[in-house]
Coordinates of C-alpha atoms in Angstrom, one line a residue:
Chain A
M1 CA 0.0 0.0 0.0
I2 CA 2.8 2.4 1.0
L3 CA 4.7 1.4 -2.2
K4 CA 1.7 2.2 -4.3
R5 CA 1.2 5.6 -2.7
N6 CA 4.9 6.4 -3.1
E7 CA 4.7 5.3 -6.7
K8 CA 1.7 7.6 -7.4
V9 CA 3.4 10.5 -5.7
V10 CA 6.7 10.0 -7.7
Y11 CA 4.8 9.8 -11.0
I12 CA 2.7 12.9 -10.2
V13 CA 5.9 14.8 -9.3
E14 CA 7.6 13.7 -12.5
A15 CA 4.5 14.5 -14.6
S16 CA 4.4 18.0 -13.0
L17 CA 8.1 18.5 -13.7
F18 CA 7.5 17.4 -17.3
G19 CA 4.6 19.9 -17.6
A20 CA 6.6 22.7 -16.1
L21 CA 9.5 22.0 -18.5
I22 CA 7.2 21.9 -21.5
A23 CA 5.8 25.3 -20.4
F24 CA 9.4 26.5 -19.9
G25 CA 10.2 25.3 -23.5
L26 CA 7.2 27.1 -24.9
F27 CA 7.5 30.4 -23.1
S28 CA 11.3 30.7 -22.4
L29 CA 11.9 32.4 -25.8
Q30 CA 10.2 35.6 -24.6
A31 CA 11.7 35.5 -21.1
G32 CA 15.0 36.9 -19.8
E33 CA 17.9 34.6 -18.7
V34 CA 17.4 35.4 -15.0
F35 CA 13.7 34.6 -15.1
K36 CA 14.4 31.2 -16.8
S37 CA 16.8 30.2 -14.0
Y38 CA 14.4 31.3 -11.2
Y39 CA 11.5 29.6 -12.9
I40 CA 13.3 26.3 -12.7
V41 CA 14.4 27.0 -9.1
V42 CA 10.8 27.6 -8.0
V43 CA 9.5 24.5 -9.8
L44 CA 12.2 22.2 -8.3
A45 CA 11.7 23.7 -4.8
I46 CA 8.0 23.2 -4.9
L47 CA 8.4 19.6 -6.1
C48 CA 11.0 18.9 -3.3
V49 CA 8.7 20.3 -0.7
I50 CA 5.8 18.3 -2.0
M51 CA 7.9 15.1 -1.9
A52 CA 9.1 15.9 1.6
V53 CA 5.6 16.7 3.0
I54 CA 3.9 13.7 1.5
L55 CA 6.5 11.1 1.8
G56 CA 8.8 12.5 4.5
N57 CA 12.5 13.0 4.3
K58 CA 13.8 9.4 4.2
R59 CA 17.5 9.0 5.0
S60 CA 19.6 7.2 2.4
K61 CA 20.5 3.6 3.2
N62 CA 23.8 4.0 1.3
Y63 CA 26.9 3.7 3.4
L64 CA 29.6 3.8 0.7
S65 CA 29.2 7.5 -0.1
S66 CA 32.7 8.5 1.2
G67 CA 34.6 6.1 -1.1
A68 CA 32.8 7.3 -4.2
L69 CA 33.1 10.9 -3.0
R70 CA 36.9 10.5 -2.8
Y71 CA 37.0 9.3 -6.4
V72 CA 34.8 12.1 -7.6
I73 CA 36.9 14.8 -5.9
A74 CA 40.2 13.1 -7.0
F75 CA 39.2 12.8 -10.6
C76 CA 37.7 16.3 -10.8
L77 CA 41.0 17.7 -9.5
L78 CA 43.0 15.5 -11.9
F79 CA 40.9 16.6 -14.9
G80 CA 41.2 20.2 -13.8
I81 CA 45.0 19.8 -13.8
I82 CA 44.9 18.1 -17.3
S83 CA 42.6 20.8 -18.6
Y84 CA 44.8 23.6 -17.4
T85 CA 47.9 21.8 -18.7
L86 CA 46.3 21.5 -22.1
G87 CA 45.4 25.2 -21.8
L88 CA 49.1 25.9 -21.7
I89 CA 49.5 24.2 -25.1
L90 CA 46.3 25.7 -26.6
S91 CA 45.2 28.9 -24.9
F92 CA 43.2 30.3 -22.1
N93 CA 40.1 32.4 -22.0
L94 CA 39.1 35.0 -19.5
S95 CA 35.9 33.8 -18.0
Y96 CA 33.4 36.6 -18.9
L97 CA 31.7 36.5 -15.5
S98 CA 34.7 36.3 -13.2
F99 CA 35.4 40.0 -12.8
D100 CA 31.9 41.2 -12.3
L101 CA 30.6 40.2 -8.9
Q102 CA 27.0 41.0 -9.6
K103 CA 26.9 39.0 -12.9
N104 CA 28.8 36.3 -11.2
L105 CA 26.3 35.9 -8.4
C106 CA 23.4 36.2 -10.8
G107 CA 24.7 33.2 -12.7
L108 CA 26.3 31.2 -9.9
V109 CA 23.5 31.3 -7.3
P110 CA 20.6 30.0 -9.5
A111 CA 22.9 27.5 -11.2
A112 CA 24.1 26.1 -7.9
V113 CA 20.5 26.1 -6.4
I114 CA 19.2 24.2 -9.5
I115 CA 21.9 21.6 -9.1
I116 CA 21.3 21.2 -5.4
L117 CA 17.5 21.0 -5.7
S118 CA 17.5 18.6 -8.6
E119 CA 19.9 16.3 -6.8
L120 CA 17.7 16.5 -3.6
L121 CA 14.7 15.7 -5.7
R122 CA 16.5 12.8 -7.3
R123 CA 17.5 11.5 -3.8
Q124 CA 13.9 11.8 -2.6
I125 CA 12.6 9.9 -5.6
Y126 CA 15.2 7.2 -5.4
N127 CA 14.7 6.7 -1.6
S128 CA 10.9 6.7 -1.9
Y129 CA 10.7 4.4 -4.8
A130 CA 14.0 2.7 -5.2
R131 CA 12.6 -0.3 -7.1
G132 CA 10.9 1.8 -9.7
K133 CA 13.3 1.6 -12.7
K134 CA 10.7 3.3 -14.9
A135 CA 10.4 6.2 -12.6
I136 CA 14.2 6.5 -12.4
I137 CA 14.6 6.5 -16.1
C138 CA 11.8 9.0 -16.5
F139 CA 13.5 11.3 -14.0
S140 CA 16.8 11.0 -15.9
L141 CA 15.1 11.9 -19.1
L142 CA 13.5 14.9 -17.4
M143 CA 16.9 16.0 -16.1
I144 CA 18.4 15.7 -19.6
L145 CA 15.4 17.7 -21.0
M146 CA 15.9 20.4 -18.3
G147 CA 19.7 20.6 -19.1
V148 CA 19.0 21.0 -22.8
L149 CA 16.3 23.6 -22.3
L150 CA 18.5 25.6 -20.0
T151 CA 21.3 25.7 -22.5
I152 CA 19.5 25.8 -25.8
S153 CA 18.4 29.5 -25.5
A154 CA 22.0 30.6 -25.7
Q155 CA 22.6 28.8 -29.0
V156 CA 22.4 30.1 -32.5
F157 CA 21.6 27.4 -35.0
S158 CA 22.7 28.9 -38.3
D159 CA 23.6 25.7 -40.0
A160 CA 24.2 21.9 -39.7
E161 CA 27.6 22.5 -38.1
S162 CA 26.1 24.5 -35.2
I163 CA 23.5 21.8 -34.6
F164 CA 26.2 19.1 -34.6
V165 CA 28.3 21.1 -32.1
F166 CA 25.4 21.6 -29.8
A167 CA 24.3 17.9 -30.1
T168 CA 27.8 16.6 -29.3
G169 CA 29.4 19.5 -27.3
T170 CA 26.4 20.2 -25.0
I171 CA 24.0 17.2 -25.1
F172 CA 26.6 14.5 -24.8
P173 CA 28.0 15.9 -21.6
I174 CA 24.5 16.5 -20.2
I175 CA 23.7 12.8 -20.9
A176 CA 27.0 11.6 -19.4
T177 CA 26.5 13.7 -16.3
E178 CA 22.9 12.5 -15.8
L179 CA 23.8 8.8 -16.2
L180 CA 26.7 9.2 -13.8
C181 CA 24.6 11.1 -11.2
A182 CA 21.8 8.5 -11.5
Y183 CA 24.3 5.7 -10.9
L184 CA 26.0 7.5 -8.0
C185 CA 22.7 8.5 -6.3
R186 CA 21.3 5.0 -6.6
N187 CA 24.4 3.3 -5.1
F188 CA 26.2 5.9 -3.1
G189 CA 23.7 8.6 -2.0
I190 CA 23.5 12.2 -2.9
A191 CA 27.0 13.5 -2.1
P192 CA 29.1 12.2 -5.0
G193 CA 26.8 13.1 -7.8
L194 CA 26.1 16.6 -6.3
T195 CA 29.9 17.2 -5.9
F196 CA 30.5 16.1 -9.5
R197 CA 27.8 18.4 -10.8
L198 CA 28.9 21.4 -8.7
A199 CA 32.5 20.9 -9.7
T200 CA 32.0 20.5 -13.4
G201 CA 29.1 23.0 -13.7
L202 CA 30.2 25.9 -11.7
Y203 CA 34.0 26.2 -11.9
F204 CA 33.9 28.8 -14.7
Y205 CA 31.9 31.2 -12.4
I206 CA 34.6 31.1 -9.8
I207 CA 37.9 30.7 -11.6
P208 CA 38.7 33.9 -13.7
I209 CA 40.8 32.1 -16.4
V210 CA 39.6 28.9 -18.0
P211 CA 41.4 26.8 -20.6
N212 CA 40.2 27.3 -24.2
L213 CA 40.1 23.7 -25.3
G214 CA 37.3 24.0 -27.8
P215 CA 34.1 21.9 -27.7
Y216 CA 35.7 18.7 -29.0
I217 CA 38.5 18.3 -26.4
Q218 CA 36.2 19.6 -23.7
T219 CA 33.5 17.1 -24.5
V220 CA 35.9 14.2 -24.8
L221 CA 37.4 15.1 -21.4
H222 CA 34.0 15.3 -19.8
L223 CA 32.9 11.9 -21.2
I224 CA 36.2 10.3 -20.1
L225 CA 35.9 11.9 -16.6
A226 CA 32.3 10.5 -16.1
T227 CA 33.3 7.1 -17.4
L228 CA 36.4 6.8 -15.2
I229 CA 34.4 7.9 -12.1
Y230 CA 31.8 5.3 -12.9
F231 CA 34.4 2.5 -13.3
F232 CA 36.2 3.3 -10.1
C233 CA 33.0 3.6 -8.1
S234 CA 31.7 0.4 -9.5
K235 CA 34.9 -1.3 -8.4
T236 CA 34.3 0.1 -4.9
L237 CA 30.9 -1.3 -5.0
A238 CA 32.1 -4.7 -6.2
S239 CA 34.8 -4.8 -3.5
R240 CA 32.2 -3.9 -0.9
R241 CA 30.1 -6.7 -2.0
E242 CA 33.1 -8.9 -1.5
D243 CA 33.0 -10.4 -4.9
Q244 CA 35.8 -8.6 -6.4
Q245 CA 37.6 -11.8 -7.1
K246 CA 34.9 -12.8 -9.5
F247 CA 35.5 -9.5 -11.2
R248 CA 37.4 -10.7 -14.3
R249 CA 39.4 -7.7 -15.2
F250 CA 41.3 -9.6 -17.9
G251 CA 38.1 -10.0 -19.9
I252 CA 37.3 -6.4 -19.9
G253 CA 40.9 -5.4 -20.6
F254 CA 41.3 -7.9 -23.5
L255 CA 38.3 -6.4 -25.3
T256 CA 38.7 -2.8 -24.4
I257 CA 42.4 -2.0 -24.5
P258 CA 42.6 -2.0 -28.3
L259 CA 39.4 0.0 -28.5
V260 CA 40.6 2.6 -26.0
A261 CA 44.0 2.8 -27.7
V262 CA 42.5 3.4 -31.1
T263 CA 40.0 6.0 -29.7
A264 CA 42.8 7.8 -27.8
T265 CA 45.0 7.8 -30.9
V266 CA 42.1 9.2 -33.0
V267 CA 41.4 11.9 -30.4
C268 CA 45.1 12.9 -30.3
L269 CA 45.4 13.1 -34.1
V270 CA 42.1 14.9 -34.7
S271 CA 42.5 17.4 -32.0
G272 CA 45.7 18.7 -33.5
I273 CA 47.2 19.6 -30.1
F274 CA 50.2 17.4 -30.7
N275 CA 52.9 17.5 -33.3
Y276 CA 51.0 15.1 -35.7
Q277 CA 47.5 15.7 -37.0
I278 CA 45.2 13.8 -39.3
I279 CA 43.0 15.4 -42.0
A280 CA 40.6 14.0 -44.6
I281 CA 41.2 14.6 -48.2
G282 CA 38.4 16.0 -50.3
S283 CA 39.8 16.3 -53.7
N284 CA 41.7 14.2 -56.2
S285 CA 44.5 16.7 -56.9
M286 CA 47.1 14.4 -55.4
L287 CA 46.2 11.3 -57.4
P288 CA 47.6 8.7 -57.8
H289 CA 49.3 9.2 -54.4
Y290 CA 46.1 9.6 -52.5
G291 CA 42.7 11.0 -53.4
R292 CA 39.2 11.9 -52.1
G293 CA 38.2 9.9 -49.1
D294 CA 41.7 9.1 -48.0
A295 CA 43.3 10.6 -44.9
V296 CA 46.8 11.9 -44.4
I297 CA 48.8 12.3 -41.2
F298 CA 51.1 15.3 -41.3
Q299 CA 53.8 16.5 -39.0
K300 CA 53.9 20.2 -38.0
L301 CA 57.2 21.6 -39.2
A302 CA 59.0 24.9 -39.6
P303 CA 59.4 26.2 -43.2
E304 CA 63.2 25.6 -43.1
Q305 CA 62.6 21.9 -42.6
I306 CA 60.6 21.6 -45.9
Q307 CA 62.5 20.3 -48.9
E308 CA 61.7 19.8 -52.6
D309 CA 59.5 16.8 -53.3
D310 CA 58.0 16.9 -49.8
I311 CA 54.2 17.0 -49.7
L312 CA 53.6 20.3 -48.1
V313 CA 50.6 21.1 -45.9
F314 CA 49.7 24.7 -46.1
R315 CA 46.9 27.2 -45.5
R316 CA 45.5 29.1 -48.4
E317 CA 42.9 31.5 -47.2
N318 CA 40.6 29.2 -45.2
I319 CA 41.8 26.1 -46.9
I320 CA 44.3 23.5 -45.8
V321 CA 45.9 22.2 -49.0
T322 CA 48.3 19.3 -49.4
H323 CA 50.5 19.7 -52.6
R324 CA 53.9 18.6 -53.5
V325 CA 56.8 21.1 -53.4
T326 CA 58.3 21.5 -56.8
K327 CA 60.7 24.3 -55.9
V328 CA 61.9 26.2 -52.8
V329 CA 62.5 29.8 -53.5
K330 CA 64.4 32.2 -51.2
K331 CA 63.6 35.9 -51.7
D332 CA 64.5 38.7 -49.4
D333 CA 65.5 36.2 -46.7
Q334 CA 62.0 34.7 -46.9
L335 CA 61.3 31.2 -48.0
Y336 CA 58.6 30.6 -50.6
F337 CA 57.4 27.3 -52.0
Q338 CA 56.1 26.4 -55.4
T339 CA 53.7 23.6 -55.2
K340 CA 51.8 21.3 -57.6
G341 CA 49.2 18.6 -57.2
D342 CA 50.4 15.3 -58.5
A343 CA 47.3 15.1 -60.8
E344 CA 47.8 18.6 -62.1
A345 CA 49.7 19.4 -65.3
E346 CA 51.2 22.6 -64.0
S347 CA 52.4 24.1 -60.8
N348 CA 50.2 26.5 -58.8
E349 CA 50.9 30.1 -59.9
E350 CA 50.8 31.4 -56.4
L351 CA 53.8 30.7 -54.2
V352 CA 53.2 29.5 -50.7
Q353 CA 54.6 31.9 -48.1
S354 CA 56.5 30.7 -45.0
G355 CA 53.7 32.0 -42.8
D356 CA 51.2 29.7 -44.4
V357 CA 53.3 26.5 -44.0
I358 CA 51.8 24.0 -41.6
G359 CA 53.8 20.9 -42.1
R360 CA 54.7 17.9 -44.2
V361 CA 52.6 14.8 -45.0
V362 CA 54.2 11.7 -43.4
A363 CA 51.7 9.0 -44.0
H364 CA 48.4 8.4 -45.7
S365 CA 45.7 5.8 -45.4
K366 CA 43.0 4.7 -47.9
Y367 CA 39.3 5.4 -47.4
I368 CA 39.3 6.3 -43.7
G369 CA 38.6 9.9 -44.5
Y370 CA 35.2 9.1 -46.1
P371 CA 33.1 9.4 -42.9
T372 CA 34.5 12.9 -42.5
I373 CA 33.8 13.7 -46.2
W374 CA 30.2 12.4 -45.9
L375 CA 29.6 14.5 -42.8
S376 CA 31.1 17.5 -44.5
D377 CA 28.7 16.9 -47.4
I378 CA 25.8 16.9 -44.8
F379 CA 27.1 20.1 -43.2
N380 CA 27.2 21.7 -46.6
G381 CA 23.7 20.5 -47.7
G382 CA 24.9 17.6 -49.8
K383 CA 26.6 19.8 -52.3
N384 CA 29.7 17.7 -52.8
D385 CA 29.5 16.1 -56.2
Chain B
M1 CA 28.9 -10.2 -12.0
Q2 CA 28.8 -11.3 -15.7
K3 CA 26.0 -8.8 -16.2
Q4 CA 28.0 -6.1 -14.6
K5 CA 31.0 -6.9 -16.8
N6 CA 28.9 -6.9 -19.9
F7 CA 27.5 -3.5 -18.9
Q8 CA 30.9 -2.1 -18.4
I9 CA 32.0 -3.3 -21.8
A10 CA 28.9 -1.7 -23.3
I11 CA 29.8 1.5 -21.5
I12 CA 33.3 1.5 -23.0
G13 CA 31.8 0.7 -26.4
V14 CA 29.3 3.5 -26.2
L15 CA 32.0 5.9 -25.1
A16 CA 34.3 4.9 -27.9
F17 CA 31.6 5.2 -30.5
A18 CA 30.6 8.7 -29.1
V19 CA 34.2 9.9 -29.2
L20 CA 34.8 8.5 -32.7
F21 CA 31.6 10.0 -34.0
M22 CA 32.6 13.3 -32.5
S23 CA 36.0 13.0 -34.0
V24 CA 34.7 12.5 -37.5
G25 CA 32.2 15.3 -37.1
F26 CA 34.5 17.8 -35.6
A27 CA 37.1 17.0 -38.2
A28 CA 34.5 17.6 -40.9
Y29 CA 33.2 20.8 -39.6
S30 CA 36.6 22.3 -38.8
Q31 CA 37.8 21.4 -42.2
N32 CA 34.7 21.7 -44.4
L33 CA 36.5 24.2 -46.6
D34 CA 39.9 22.8 -46.0
I35 CA 39.3 19.5 -47.5
R36 CA 38.1 20.3 -50.9
G37 CA 40.3 22.8 -52.6
T38 CA 37.9 25.8 -52.5
T39 CA 38.8 28.8 -54.4
T40 CA 37.3 32.2 -55.2
I41 CA 37.3 33.9 -58.5
G42 CA 39.2 36.8 -56.9
A43 CA 42.3 34.7 -56.4
N44 CA 43.2 33.4 -59.9
K45 CA 43.7 29.8 -59.1
W46 CA 43.3 26.7 -61.1
S47 CA 42.3 28.9 -64.1
V48 CA 38.7 29.9 -63.5
H49 CA 38.7 33.4 -64.8
F50 CA 36.9 36.1 -66.7
D51 CA 37.5 36.2 -70.5
K52 CA 38.3 39.7 -71.6
D53 CA 37.3 39.1 -75.2
T54 CA 33.8 38.3 -74.3
M55 CA 33.1 41.4 -72.3
Q56 CA 30.3 43.5 -73.6
T57 CA 28.9 46.7 -72.1
V58 CA 25.2 47.3 -72.1
V59 CA 25.2 51.0 -71.4
G60 CA 22.1 52.8 -70.5
S61 CA 21.9 56.6 -70.3
V62 CA 25.0 56.9 -68.2
A63 CA 27.3 59.9 -68.2
S64 CA 30.5 57.8 -68.4
S65 CA 31.5 54.3 -67.6
S66 CA 34.5 51.9 -67.8
V67 CA 35.3 48.3 -67.0
D68 CA 38.8 47.4 -65.9
L69 CA 39.6 43.9 -67.1
S70 CA 43.1 43.0 -68.0
D71 CA 43.9 40.0 -70.1
E72 CA 42.8 36.7 -68.6
T73 CA 42.1 37.6 -65.0
A74 CA 40.0 36.6 -62.1
S75 CA 38.9 40.0 -60.9
L76 CA 37.5 43.1 -62.5
G77 CA 36.4 46.5 -61.5
F78 CA 34.1 49.0 -63.0
K79 CA 33.0 52.6 -62.7
A80 CA 29.8 54.2 -63.7
N81 CA 28.5 57.7 -63.2
L82 CA 24.7 57.4 -62.9
G83 CA 23.4 60.9 -63.4
K84 CA 19.7 60.7 -62.8
P85 CA 17.1 58.2 -61.5
G86 CA 16.5 55.4 -64.1
D87 CA 20.1 55.5 -65.4
Y88 CA 21.8 52.1 -65.4
F89 CA 25.0 50.5 -66.4
A90 CA 25.4 46.8 -67.2
F91 CA 28.0 44.6 -68.8
T92 CA 28.3 40.9 -69.5
V93 CA 31.4 38.8 -69.3
D94 CA 32.1 35.1 -69.6
V95 CA 33.5 33.1 -66.7
V96 CA 35.8 30.5 -68.2
N97 CA 37.2 27.4 -66.7
D98 CA 40.1 26.2 -68.8
G99 CA 41.8 24.5 -65.9
T100 CA 42.3 20.8 -65.5
F101 CA 39.5 20.3 -63.0
D102 CA 35.8 20.7 -63.3
A103 CA 34.5 23.7 -61.3
V104 CA 31.3 24.1 -59.4
L105 CA 30.0 27.5 -58.3
R106 CA 29.2 27.0 -54.6
S107 CA 28.1 30.4 -53.5
I108 CA 27.7 34.0 -54.6
A109 CA 28.3 36.9 -52.2
M110 CA 27.2 40.4 -52.9
T111 CA 27.8 43.7 -51.1
E112 CA 25.4 44.6 -48.3
L113 CA 23.9 47.9 -49.2
T114 CA 23.3 50.4 -46.5
E115 CA 19.7 51.7 -46.0
A116 CA 20.7 54.9 -47.8
E117 CA 22.4 53.1 -50.7
A118 CA 19.5 50.7 -51.1
K119 CA 17.2 53.6 -51.6
L120 CA 19.5 54.9 -54.4
V121 CA 20.8 51.9 -56.3
K122 CA 19.7 48.5 -57.4
F123 CA 22.6 46.1 -57.8
S124 CA 22.0 42.8 -59.4
V125 CA 23.9 39.9 -61.0
K126 CA 22.6 37.4 -63.5
Y127 CA 24.6 34.2 -63.6
D128 CA 23.6 31.7 -66.3
S129 CA 19.8 32.2 -66.0
D130 CA 19.3 33.2 -62.4
T131 CA 19.3 36.7 -61.1
Y132 CA 20.5 37.8 -57.7
T133 CA 19.8 41.3 -56.3
S134 CA 21.6 42.7 -53.4
T135 CA 19.7 44.2 -50.5
T136 CA 20.6 45.6 -47.1
T137 CA 21.3 42.1 -45.9
G138 CA 23.5 41.3 -48.8
I139 CA 23.5 38.0 -50.6
Q140 CA 25.2 34.8 -49.6
D141 CA 23.4 32.1 -51.5
A142 CA 24.5 28.5 -51.4
L143 CA 24.6 27.2 -55.0
N144 CA 25.5 24.2 -56.9
Y145 CA 26.2 25.2 -60.5
N146 CA 28.5 22.7 -62.2
I147 CA 30.2 24.6 -65.0
G148 CA 32.5 21.6 -65.7
N149 CA 35.1 22.8 -68.2
N150 CA 32.7 25.2 -69.9
T151 CA 31.8 28.8 -69.9
K152 CA 29.1 30.7 -68.2
T153 CA 27.9 34.3 -68.8
L154 CA 27.8 36.8 -66.0
L155 CA 25.7 39.9 -66.3
V156 CA 26.4 42.7 -63.8
R157 CA 23.9 45.6 -63.6
V158 CA 23.8 48.6 -61.4
E159 CA 20.8 51.0 -61.6
Y160 CA 20.0 54.4 -60.2
R161 CA 16.5 53.5 -58.9
D162 CA 13.8 55.4 -60.7
D163 CA 11.5 55.1 -57.7
V164 CA 13.8 57.1 -55.4
S165 CA 12.1 59.8 -53.5
T166 CA 13.2 63.4 -53.9
A167 CA 14.2 63.5 -50.2
D168 CA 16.6 60.6 -50.7
I169 CA 18.5 62.0 -53.6
P170 CA 21.9 63.2 -52.3
A171 CA 22.8 66.8 -52.5
T172 CA 26.4 65.9 -53.8
D173 CA 27.9 63.1 -55.9
T174 CA 27.9 59.9 -53.9
E175 CA 30.1 57.0 -54.5
V176 CA 28.7 53.6 -53.8
S177 CA 31.2 50.6 -53.6
L178 CA 29.8 47.4 -54.8
S179 CA 31.3 43.9 -55.1
V180 CA 30.4 40.4 -56.1
S181 CA 32.3 37.3 -55.3
L182 CA 31.9 34.0 -57.0
N183 CA 33.1 31.1 -54.9
Y184 CA 34.1 28.1 -57.1
E185 CA 35.2 24.8 -55.9
Q186 CA 36.9 21.9 -57.5
N187 CA 34.3 19.3 -58.4

C-alpha cells in the first residue's frame, strides 16, 4: 500500500516536472535569462517540498558515499589539472563572468541552487521508490530535457555544423553527467553526484581564467571523466560486496584495451594539439598518391625543414591544402614554396609563403577519411559532387 | 557479475563510439572548406577566370563608364556615373574554366547595401539564367552550378533607382562601392 502511494506521488511529481519543462520550453523564448533560472528553481523547490511533505525525508540507506566521493573529488581535480595543462598548449580564455561580482552571483547562485534542488529531488525519488526503474529512467530523461532547455536558448543554430556542435558538445556531456549522477545517487547517495555536478558545472563562475580547449576536447574530457568515475566507483561497490575476485578484469581489458587505444589515438590526431595531425582529403588533386576519401597524417614543421618533393601542408585563405613542393625559392631572406598537385599538369601560380606553411605529410591511409567527407557533405547541404 | 562486466564493456563501447563519432564530425566541420580545394574567383587559381574578349557593355543613359579587365584575369572593376534616376550600367562577361578540373559555383556573395544606398541603387547579378539582387542584408546564396570545363555568362547591372524619393536624392555626388564574389570549388 505504501509502495503504491509512493509510486503515485513519484509519477505525479515527474508529470508535474514534465509539464513545467514543456511550459518552460514554450515560453522561455520571450523570457530573460534570470527569469528562466528562477522559474526552474521555483519548480524544483515546490516539487522537493511536495515530496518531503507527502513522503517524508527518508534517509539514504547507502553507506559507501565517502569512497565514491573521494573518487569524484580526486578525478575532478585530476581533470582540472589536465585541462589547465592542455590550456598551456592551446590557450586560455578570460571567464566573462569572473570579474563582475554581480553578474557572477546572478549566474552562480541560481545554477548552484538548480543543481542542489535537482539532486535533492533525485534522492527523494530514489529513496521513496527505489525499485521503480521506470520512474528513475523518467527522472533521468527529465533532467536531460531540463539541461537541454537551460542551454538551448544561448545557442544560435545557423547551419548543420552548429546543430552538430550543440548535439555533441552540449547534449553528450549532459547525458553523461545525468547517467553518472543517476548511478551515483542510486548506489552511493546524494553527495558524490552533487559534488560532481557542482565541480563541473560551476567552476567557470569562480575561476577567472579557463582553458580554451574547444568543444571537441572539452567534451571528450567530460565523457572520459564521467566514465572513469563510474568505473572506479563500480569497483568500490564490487569490492564492498566482497565479490571482487569474481570480477574478471582480464576479460574487460582484453576487449577494451585496443578500442581505448584506437580511440585515444584518433582523439590525439584529430585534436591537433600534438605534433601530428590527421585530415581527410576532399579532392583528387594528389592522385595517384592519394585521393578523395583518403586521410593523411602530417607533421607540423618549420618552413626551413621543408624540402623539394615533400608533400607540403599549407593554409590558403581558409583552406588546408596538401600539394607537392616543386621548388623552394628564397627571396629577401624569406622562403617561398612552389607547389603542384600530382594530378595537375602545371604548378600552382601562387607561391606559398612561409607563414602559411603547416607541415609535411608523413603518411596516408586509404578510405578512412570518407566518414568525415560524408559528414562534410551533410554540413554543406549535400553539395559535394 | 557477468551482467556487470557486460554492462561495463557496453559503456566503453558507447564511449568509444561517441568519441569516434565526434572526432569524425568535428574533423568535418573544422575542415569543411579545408578538404576540398575551394577557391574564389578573386584569387586566380586553377584557371577559373573572366574572359576579356567576351566582355560587352550594355550601357544605359550613363554619363560615363568603364570596365577594368586586363587579359585573362579573375577580378575586374568598373566605374559608372549614374546621373539621374533610371540610369543604369550593365555589362556581360564570360567566366571561363580552362583548368584541368571541373569547377562548381558553390556560392555567390554580394555587397550589403546600407539603408541609404538601397534607396538609391539597385545592384544585381545574373549568372547563367538566375538573377541575384543585393539588399541591405547582402546575398550569400549557397549554390551548386557545375560549370565543368565550360563557360558561363555573367551579367552585372547597377541602376539608379527610378522610384527614389526626392528627399533621398543626395545633394552631392555619392560613391557607392559594390562587389560580387563568386566562390568556385573543384568538383
